[in-house]
PDB file of C-alpha atoms in Angstrom:
ATOM      1  CA  LEU B   1      15.378  -1.195  -6.117  1.00 40.00           C
ATOM      2  CA  ALA B   2      14.633   1.896  -4.372  1.00 44.00           C
ATOM      3  CA  LYS B   3      12.256   4.448  -6.738  1.00 75.00           C
ATOM      4  CA  THR B   4      11.860   6.965  -4.205  1.00 90.00           C
ATOM      5  CA  THR B   5      13.663   8.810  -0.752  1.00 93.00           C
ATOM      6  CA  GLN B   6      11.532  10.226   1.874  1.00 95.00           C
ATOM      7  CA  PRO B   7      12.645  10.956   5.037  1.00 96.00           C
ATOM      8  CA  ILE B   8      12.773   8.462   7.992  1.00 95.00           C
ATOM      9  CA  SER B   9      10.605  10.512  10.360  1.00 97.00           C
ATOM     10  CA  MET B  10       9.593  13.797  11.352  1.00 97.00           C
ATOM     11  CA  ASP B  11       8.693  15.621  14.179  1.00 97.00           C
ATOM     12  CA  SER B  12       5.716  18.410  14.971  1.00 97.00           C
ATOM     13  CA  TYR B  13       3.554  20.031  16.866  1.00 97.00           C
ATOM     14  CA  GLU B  14      -0.270  20.153  17.219  1.00 97.00           C
ATOM     15  CA  GLY B  15      -1.396  22.781  15.090  1.00 97.00           C
ATOM     16  CA  GLN B  16       1.769  23.659  12.370  1.00 97.00           C
ATOM     17  CA  GLU B  17       1.523  22.480   9.162  1.00 97.00           C
ATOM     18  CA  VAL B  18       3.799  19.156   8.314  1.00 98.00           C
ATOM     19  CA  ASN B  19       5.385  19.041   4.728  1.00 98.00           C
ATOM     20  CA  ILE B  20       6.746  15.816   3.487  1.00 98.00           C
ATOM     21  CA  THR B  21       9.201  15.775   0.822  1.00 97.00           C
ATOM     22  CA  CYS B  22       9.814  12.640  -1.745  1.00 96.00           C
ATOM     23  CA  SER B  23      12.351  12.405  -4.395  1.00 95.00           C
ATOM     24  CA  HIS B  24      11.568  10.342  -7.789  1.00 92.00           C
ATOM     25  CA  ASN B  25      14.542  11.228  -9.738  1.00 92.00           C
ATOM     26  CA  ASN B  26      13.410   8.464 -12.374  1.00 88.00           C
ATOM     27  CA  ILE B  27      10.377   9.194 -12.722  1.00 90.00           C
ATOM     28  CA  ALA B  28       8.374   8.059 -16.067  1.00 88.00           C
ATOM     29  CA  THR B  29       6.738  10.574 -18.326  1.00 91.00           C
ATOM     30  CA  ASN B  30       3.751   8.355 -17.496  1.00 87.00           C
ATOM     31  CA  ASP B  31       4.220   7.620 -13.679  1.00 89.00           C
ATOM     32  CA  TYR B  32       1.748   8.726 -11.224  1.00 91.00           C
ATOM     33  CA  ILE B  33       2.407   9.890  -7.532  1.00 92.00           C
ATOM     34  CA  THR B  34       0.605   9.007  -4.597  1.00 92.00           C
ATOM     35  CA  TRP B  35       0.592   9.306  -0.606  1.00 95.00           C
ATOM     36  CA  TYR B  36      -0.672   7.025   1.770  1.00 95.00           C
ATOM     37  CA  GLN B  37      -1.013   7.475   5.086  1.00 96.00           C
ATOM     38  CA  GLN B  38      -1.220   4.206   7.764  1.00 95.00           C
ATOM     39  CA  PHE B  39      -1.747   3.970  11.373  1.00 94.00           C
ATOM     40  CA  PRO B  40      -0.677   1.252  13.414  1.00 88.00           C
ATOM     41  CA  SER B  41      -1.914  -2.249  13.281  1.00 87.00           C
ATOM     42  CA  GLN B  42      -3.820  -0.426  10.094  1.00 92.00           C
ATOM     43  CA  GLY B  43      -4.035  -0.648   6.432  1.00 92.00           C
ATOM     44  CA  PRO B  44      -2.972   1.734   4.185  1.00 93.00           C
ATOM     45  CA  ARG B  45      -4.935   4.883   3.485  1.00 94.00           C
ATOM     46  CA  PHE B  46      -5.396   6.080  -0.010  1.00 92.00           C
ATOM     47  CA  ILE B  47      -4.586  10.104   0.643  1.00 95.00           C
ATOM     48  CA  ILE B  48      -3.584  11.743  -2.135  1.00 94.00           C
ATOM     49  CA  GLN B  49      -2.632  11.493  -6.115  1.00 92.00           C
ATOM     50  CA  GLY B  50      -1.033  13.318  -8.645  1.00 93.00           C
ATOM     51  CA  TYR B  51       0.723  14.403 -12.004  1.00 94.00           C
ATOM     52  CA  LYS B  52       1.842  17.541 -11.940  1.00 92.00           C
ATOM     53  CA  THR B  53       1.412  21.145 -10.226  1.00 93.00           C
ATOM     54  CA  LYS B  54      -0.306  20.823  -7.565  1.00 96.00           C
ATOM     55  CA  VAL B  55      -3.618  18.965  -5.953  1.00 96.00           C
ATOM     56  CA  THR B  56      -5.641  19.665  -2.982  1.00 97.00           C
ATOM     57  CA  ASN B  57      -8.442  18.016  -1.265  1.00 95.00           C
ATOM     58  CA  GLU B  58      -9.904  17.962   2.040  1.00 93.00           C
ATOM     59  CA  VAL B  59      -7.074  15.607   3.277  1.00 92.00           C
ATOM     60  CA  ALA B  60      -4.136  17.037   2.307  1.00 96.00           C
ATOM     61  CA  SER B  61      -2.065  19.160  -0.760  1.00 97.00           C
ATOM     62  CA  LEU B  62       0.505  17.905  -3.114  1.00 98.00           C
ATOM     63  CA  PHE B  63       2.815  19.893  -4.945  1.00 97.00           C
ATOM     64  CA  ILE B  64       4.767  18.768  -7.954  1.00 97.00           C
ATOM     65  CA  PRO B  65       7.144  21.058  -9.602  1.00 96.00           C
ATOM     66  CA  ALA B  66       7.637  21.322 -13.429  1.00 96.00           C
ATOM     67  CA  ASP B  67      10.325  18.831 -13.584  1.00 95.00           C
ATOM     68  CA  ARG B  68       8.257  16.394 -11.321  1.00 95.00           C
ATOM     69  CA  LYS B  69      11.553  14.893  -9.518  1.00 95.00           C
ATOM     70  CA  SER B  70      10.466  15.701  -6.516  1.00 96.00           C
ATOM     71  CA  SER B  71       7.237  16.013  -4.931  1.00 96.00           C
ATOM     72  CA  THR B  72       5.750  17.639  -1.239  1.00 97.00           C
ATOM     73  CA  LEU B  73       2.751  16.499   0.635  1.00 98.00           C
ATOM     74  CA  SER B  74       1.117  19.348   3.108  1.00 98.00           C
ATOM     75  CA  LEU B  75      -0.307  18.187   5.949  1.00 97.00           C
ATOM     76  CA  PRO B  76      -1.913  21.133   7.324  1.00 94.00           C
ATOM     77  CA  ARG B  77      -2.735  22.252  11.053  1.00 93.00           C
ATOM     78  CA  VAL B  78      -2.164  18.700  12.107  1.00 96.00           C
ATOM     79  CA  SER B  79      -3.213  17.350  15.206  1.00 96.00           C
ATOM     80  CA  LEU B  80      -2.720  14.234  17.364  1.00 96.00           C
ATOM     81  CA  SER B  81      -4.646  11.869  14.710  1.00 95.00           C
ATOM     82  CA  ASP B  82      -2.388  12.807  12.216  1.00 96.00           C
ATOM     83  CA  THR B  83       0.271  10.085  13.756  1.00 97.00           C
ATOM     84  CA  ALA B  84       0.880   7.595  11.303  1.00 97.00           C
ATOM     85  CA  VAL B  85       3.449   6.943   8.113  1.00 96.00           C
ATOM     86  CA  TYR B  86       3.390   8.182   5.100  1.00 97.00           C
ATOM     87  CA  TYR B  87       4.042   6.707   1.802  1.00 95.00           C
ATOM     88  CA  CYS B  88       5.209   7.542  -1.217  1.00 94.00           C
ATOM     89  CA  LEU B  89       4.903   6.136  -4.247  1.00 90.00           C
ATOM     90  CA  VAL B  90       5.486   6.496  -8.345  1.00 89.00           C
ATOM     91  CA  GLY B  91       4.052   4.499 -10.522  1.00 86.00           C
ATOM     92  CA  PRO B  92       1.974   3.923 -13.860  1.00 82.00           C
ATOM     93  CA  PRO B  93      -1.761   4.448 -13.875  1.00 77.00           C
ATOM     94  CA  ILE B  94      -2.280   0.824 -15.280  1.00 76.00           C
ATOM     95  CA  MET B  95      -0.638  -2.370 -13.460  1.00 72.00           C
ATOM     96  CA  THR B  96       0.698  -4.807 -15.613  1.00 72.00           C
ATOM     97  CA  THR B  97       3.367  -7.801 -15.170  1.00 70.00           C
ATOM     98  CA  ASP B  98       6.038  -5.107 -16.783  1.00 72.00           C
ATOM     99  CA  SER B  99       5.246  -2.317 -14.269  1.00 71.00           C
ATOM    100  CA  TRP B 100       4.222  -3.650 -10.898  1.00 71.00           C
ATOM    101  CA  GLY B 101       7.728  -3.411  -9.810  1.00 69.00           C
ATOM    102  CA  LYS B 102       7.498   0.335  -9.854  1.00 66.00           C
ATOM    103  CA  PHE B 103       4.954   0.750  -7.474  1.00 71.00           C
ATOM    104  CA  GLN B 104       6.382  -0.380  -4.297  1.00 78.00           C
ATOM    105  CA  PHE B 105       5.752   1.099  -0.703  1.00 82.00           C
ATOM    106  CA  GLY B 106       9.703   1.722   0.754  1.00 81.00           C
ATOM    107  CA  ALA B 107       9.916   2.203   4.722  1.00 84.00           C
ATOM    108  CA  GLY B 108       7.899   5.586   4.464  1.00 93.00           C
ATOM    109  CA  THR B 109       8.001   8.968   7.144  1.00 96.00           C
ATOM    110  CA  GLN B 110       6.930   8.231  10.239  1.00 96.00           C
ATOM    111  CA  VAL B 111       5.175  11.274  11.473  1.00 98.00           C
ATOM    112  CA  VAL B 112       4.704  11.757  15.317  1.00 98.00           C
ATOM    113  CA  VAL B 113       2.489  15.088  16.347  1.00 97.00           C
ATOM    114  CA  THR B 114       2.998  15.740  19.892  1.00 97.00           C
ATOM    115  CA  PRO B 115       1.064  18.510  22.156  1.00 95.00           C
TER     116      PRO B 115
ATOM    117  CA  ASN V   1     -12.125  -0.046   4.503  1.00 53.00           C
ATOM    118  CA  ALA V   2     -13.961   0.503   1.683  1.00 56.00           C
ATOM    119  CA  GLY V   3     -16.052  -2.854   1.207  1.00 90.00           C
ATOM    120  CA  VAL V   4     -12.310  -5.109   1.458  1.00 95.00           C
ATOM    121  CA  THR V   5     -12.981  -7.886   4.231  1.00 96.00           C
ATOM    122  CA  GLN V   6      -9.807 -10.179   5.004  1.00 97.00           C
ATOM    123  CA  THR V   7     -10.581 -13.412   6.704  1.00 97.00           C
ATOM    124  CA  PRO V   8      -9.251 -14.633   9.268  1.00 97.00           C
ATOM    125  CA  LYS V   9      -7.804 -12.200  11.595  1.00 96.00           C
ATOM    126  CA  PHE V  10      -5.741 -13.591  13.119  1.00 96.00           C
ATOM    127  CA  ARG V  11      -3.755 -17.466  12.839  1.00 96.00           C
ATOM    128  CA  VAL V  12      -1.181 -19.198  14.626  1.00 97.00           C
ATOM    129  CA  LEU V  13       0.553 -21.901  12.316  1.00 97.00           C
ATOM    130  CA  LYS V  14       2.607 -24.245  13.060  1.00 97.00           C
ATOM    131  CA  THR V  15       5.808 -24.786  10.635  1.00 98.00           C
ATOM    132  CA  GLY V  16       4.748 -27.184   7.203  1.00 97.00           C
ATOM    133  CA  GLN V  17       1.109 -26.327   8.011  1.00 97.00           C
ATOM    134  CA  SER V  18      -1.204 -24.949   5.070  1.00 96.00           C
ATOM    135  CA  MET V  19      -3.643 -22.162   5.593  1.00 96.00           C
ATOM    136  CA  THR V  20      -5.509 -20.194   3.067  1.00 97.00           C
ATOM    137  CA  LEU V  21      -6.472 -16.524   3.171  1.00 98.00           C
ATOM    138  CA  LEU V  22      -9.848 -14.774   2.328  1.00 97.00           C
ATOM    139  CA  CYS V  23     -10.260 -11.733   0.819  1.00 98.00           C
ATOM    140  CA  ALA V  24     -13.248 -10.287  -0.332  1.00 97.00           C
ATOM    141  CA  GLN V  25     -14.911  -7.170  -2.044  1.00 96.00           C
ATOM    142  CA  ASP V  26     -18.178  -5.876  -2.442  1.00 93.00           C
ATOM    143  CA  MET V  27     -17.151  -2.973  -4.952  1.00 89.00           C
ATOM    144  CA  ASN V  28     -16.387  -4.038  -8.271  1.00 88.00           C
ATOM    145  CA  HIS V  29     -12.960  -3.430  -8.478  1.00 91.00           C
ATOM    146  CA  GLU V  30     -11.020  -5.398 -11.205  1.00 90.00           C
ATOM    147  CA  TYR V  31      -7.296  -4.633  -9.448  1.00 91.00           C
ATOM    148  CA  MET V  32      -6.951  -7.172  -6.567  1.00 93.00           C
ATOM    149  CA  TYR V  33      -3.661  -7.174  -4.663  1.00 93.00           C
ATOM    150  CA  TRP V  34      -1.955  -9.879  -1.735  1.00 96.00           C
ATOM    151  CA  TYR V  35       0.585  -7.388   0.306  1.00 95.00           C
ATOM    152  CA  ARG V  36       3.110  -8.800   3.851  1.00 96.00           C
ATOM    153  CA  GLN V  37       4.079  -6.558   6.289  1.00 95.00           C
ATOM    154  CA  ASP V  38       6.741  -7.306   8.767  1.00 92.00           C
ATOM    155  CA  PRO V  39       7.845  -5.200  11.363  1.00 84.00           C
ATOM    156  CA  GLY V  40       8.948  -1.593  10.978  1.00 78.00           C
ATOM    157  CA  MET V  41       8.945  -2.081   6.809  1.00 80.00           C
ATOM    158  CA  GLY V  42       6.280  -0.819   4.168  1.00 83.00           C
ATOM    159  CA  LEU V  43       4.593  -3.047   2.476  1.00 90.00           C
ATOM    160  CA  ARG V  44       5.934  -5.925  -0.346  1.00 92.00           C
ATOM    161  CA  LEU V  45       3.672  -6.953  -3.231  1.00 91.00           C
ATOM    162  CA  ILE V  46       3.350 -11.072  -2.935  1.00 94.00           C
ATOM    163  CA  HIS V  47       0.943 -11.137  -5.964  1.00 94.00           C
ATOM    164  CA  TYR V  48      -1.687  -9.637  -7.563  1.00 91.00           C
ATOM    165  CA  SER V  49      -4.927  -9.803 -10.295  1.00 91.00           C
ATOM    166  CA  VAL V  50      -5.804  -7.907 -13.141  1.00 87.00           C
ATOM    167  CA  GLY V  51      -9.051  -9.684 -13.446  1.00 89.00           C
ATOM    168  CA  GLU V  52     -10.947 -12.993 -12.992  1.00 93.00           C
ATOM    169  CA  GLY V  53      -9.180 -15.797 -13.903  1.00 93.00           C
ATOM    170  CA  THR V  54      -5.532 -13.981 -13.922  1.00 91.00           C
ATOM    171  CA  THR V  55      -2.888 -13.935 -11.570  1.00 93.00           C
ATOM    172  CA  ALA V  56       0.669 -12.409 -11.596  1.00 90.00           C
ATOM    173  CA  LYS V  57       3.547 -12.360  -9.321  1.00 90.00           C
ATOM    174  CA  GLY V  58       4.709  -9.612  -7.723  1.00 89.00           C
ATOM    175  CA  GLU V  59       7.648  -8.824  -5.389  1.00 88.00           C
ATOM    176  CA  VAL V  60       8.214 -11.901  -3.113  1.00 93.00           C
ATOM    177  CA  PRO V  61       5.478 -15.109  -4.557  1.00 94.00           C
ATOM    178  CA  ASP V  62       8.073 -17.688  -3.482  1.00 96.00           C
ATOM    179  CA  GLY V  63       6.352 -19.581  -1.056  1.00 96.00           C
ATOM    180  CA  TYR V  64       2.905 -18.294  -1.800  1.00 98.00           C
ATOM    181  CA  ASN V  65      -0.054 -19.103  -4.049  1.00 97.00           C
ATOM    182  CA  VAL V  66      -2.977 -17.261  -5.267  1.00 97.00           C
ATOM    183  CA  SER V  67      -6.565 -17.843  -7.387  1.00 97.00           C
ATOM    184  CA  ARG V  68      -8.739 -15.171  -8.823  1.00 96.00           C
ATOM    185  CA  LEU V  69     -12.055 -17.651  -9.277  1.00 94.00           C
ATOM    186  CA  LYS V  70     -14.851 -14.916  -8.683  1.00 95.00           C
ATOM    187  CA  LYS V  71     -13.867 -11.259  -9.440  1.00 95.00           C
ATOM    188  CA  GLN V  72     -15.078 -10.589  -5.580  1.00 96.00           C
ATOM    189  CA  ASN V  73     -12.645 -12.954  -3.961  1.00 97.00           C
ATOM    190  CA  PHE V  74      -8.655 -13.255  -4.144  1.00 98.00           C
ATOM    191  CA  LEU V  75      -7.315 -16.056  -1.941  1.00 98.00           C
ATOM    192  CA  LEU V  76      -3.878 -15.985  -1.199  1.00 98.00           C
ATOM    193  CA  GLY V  77      -2.363 -20.033  -0.041  1.00 98.00           C
ATOM    194  CA  LEU V  78       0.180 -20.776   1.875  1.00 96.00           C
ATOM    195  CA  GLU V  79       1.069 -24.584   1.254  1.00 93.00           C
ATOM    196  CA  SER V  80       3.767 -25.258   3.589  1.00 96.00           C
ATOM    197  CA  ALA V  81       4.208 -22.448   6.558  1.00 96.00           C
ATOM    198  CA  ALA V  82       7.471 -21.360   7.531  1.00 97.00           C
ATOM    199  CA  PRO V  83       8.510 -19.091  10.460  1.00 96.00           C
ATOM    200  CA  SER V  84       9.740 -16.576   7.525  1.00 95.00           C
ATOM    201  CA  GLN V  85       5.739 -16.324   6.684  1.00 97.00           C
ATOM    202  CA  THR V  86       5.345 -14.202   9.587  1.00 97.00           C
ATOM    203  CA  SER V  87       3.442 -11.391   8.825  1.00 97.00           C
ATOM    204  CA  VAL V  88       0.528  -9.595   8.580  1.00 97.00           C
ATOM    205  CA  TYR V  89      -0.931  -9.787   5.334  1.00 98.00           C
ATOM    206  CA  PHE V  90      -3.201  -6.702   3.704  1.00 97.00           C
ATOM    207  CA  CYS V  91      -5.437  -7.128   0.743  1.00 96.00           C
ATOM    208  CA  ALA V  92      -6.399  -4.215  -1.043  1.00 94.00           C
ATOM    209  CA  ILE V  93      -8.414  -3.685  -4.613  1.00 94.00           C
ATOM    210  CA  GLY V  94      -8.104  -0.845  -7.168  1.00 87.00           C
ATOM    211  CA  LEU V  95      -9.233   0.080  -9.875  1.00 75.00           C
ATOM    212  CA  ALA V  96      -6.339   1.747 -11.272  1.00 68.00           C
ATOM    213  CA  SER V  97      -2.369   0.499  -9.636  1.00 63.00           C
ATOM    214  CA  TYR V  98      -1.861   4.223  -7.925  1.00 75.00           C
ATOM    215  CA  GLU V  99      -5.600   4.439  -5.855  1.00 83.00           C
ATOM    216  CA  GLN V 100      -5.782   1.484  -3.839  1.00 88.00           C
ATOM    217  CA  TYR V 101      -7.984   0.546  -0.723  1.00 91.00           C
ATOM    218  CA  PHE V 102      -7.179  -1.836   1.781  1.00 94.00           C
ATOM    219  CA  GLY V 103      -8.602  -4.258   4.021  1.00 95.00           C
ATOM    220  CA  PRO V 104      -7.740  -4.736   7.820  1.00 94.00           C
ATOM    221  CA  GLY V 105      -5.185  -7.202   7.371  1.00 96.00           C
ATOM    222  CA  THR V 106      -4.602 -10.666   9.236  1.00 97.00           C
ATOM    223  CA  ARG V 107      -1.862 -11.742  11.475  1.00 97.00           C
ATOM    224  CA  LEU V 108      -0.297 -14.498  10.783  1.00 97.00           C
ATOM    225  CA  THR V 109       2.161 -16.394  13.279  1.00 97.00           C
ATOM    226  CA  VAL V 110       3.750 -19.115  12.055  1.00 97.00           C
ATOM    227  CA  THR V 111       5.704 -20.822  15.147  1.00 96.00           C
TER     228      THR V 111
END
């Protein structure tokens, strides 16, 4: 059962801002939104997580509207090294035997950055 | 890889053979996970553990067993390997479900 929907792929040029939107219409009240980045032949890397409004760190920003039915990961001024697959996940803060199924990696968004 | 090591890095098995993958952490996290990733797909949760001595099934547990006898180690076993288990296996650790730190992966081929 798919919990999130995100584009399969996105192309960008170096120096541009990349915005990846994830839809999660059935998000629950206690669910958090988490984004991961995965380079080829490596494990995913935690980028950012948030619950509402806006979260920013040294890597990216996460924008969450008031209804929380979607979220947007923003990568400012991308470089070639930002070429990766980006995953959006929605799930509760604590995994239990009843909730693990909500925390699932989908196919992700393949971002390709070219010169 | 945030203090997560996986052993071995590569392995080739013949159908029916058994093996154990080891995940070790040095960060004292309670939660540990085993995922598999097939080409062009996202990760699928095999088993997880919320603490020493506890394990639970994830999305694709069939054909695998796990043990968490020590807090820092999470073992994934294949009793009788099948070609369908050819995949890259990732171990992850975390304090909570939404923030996990992944190991470098084990590439397993079953012929």
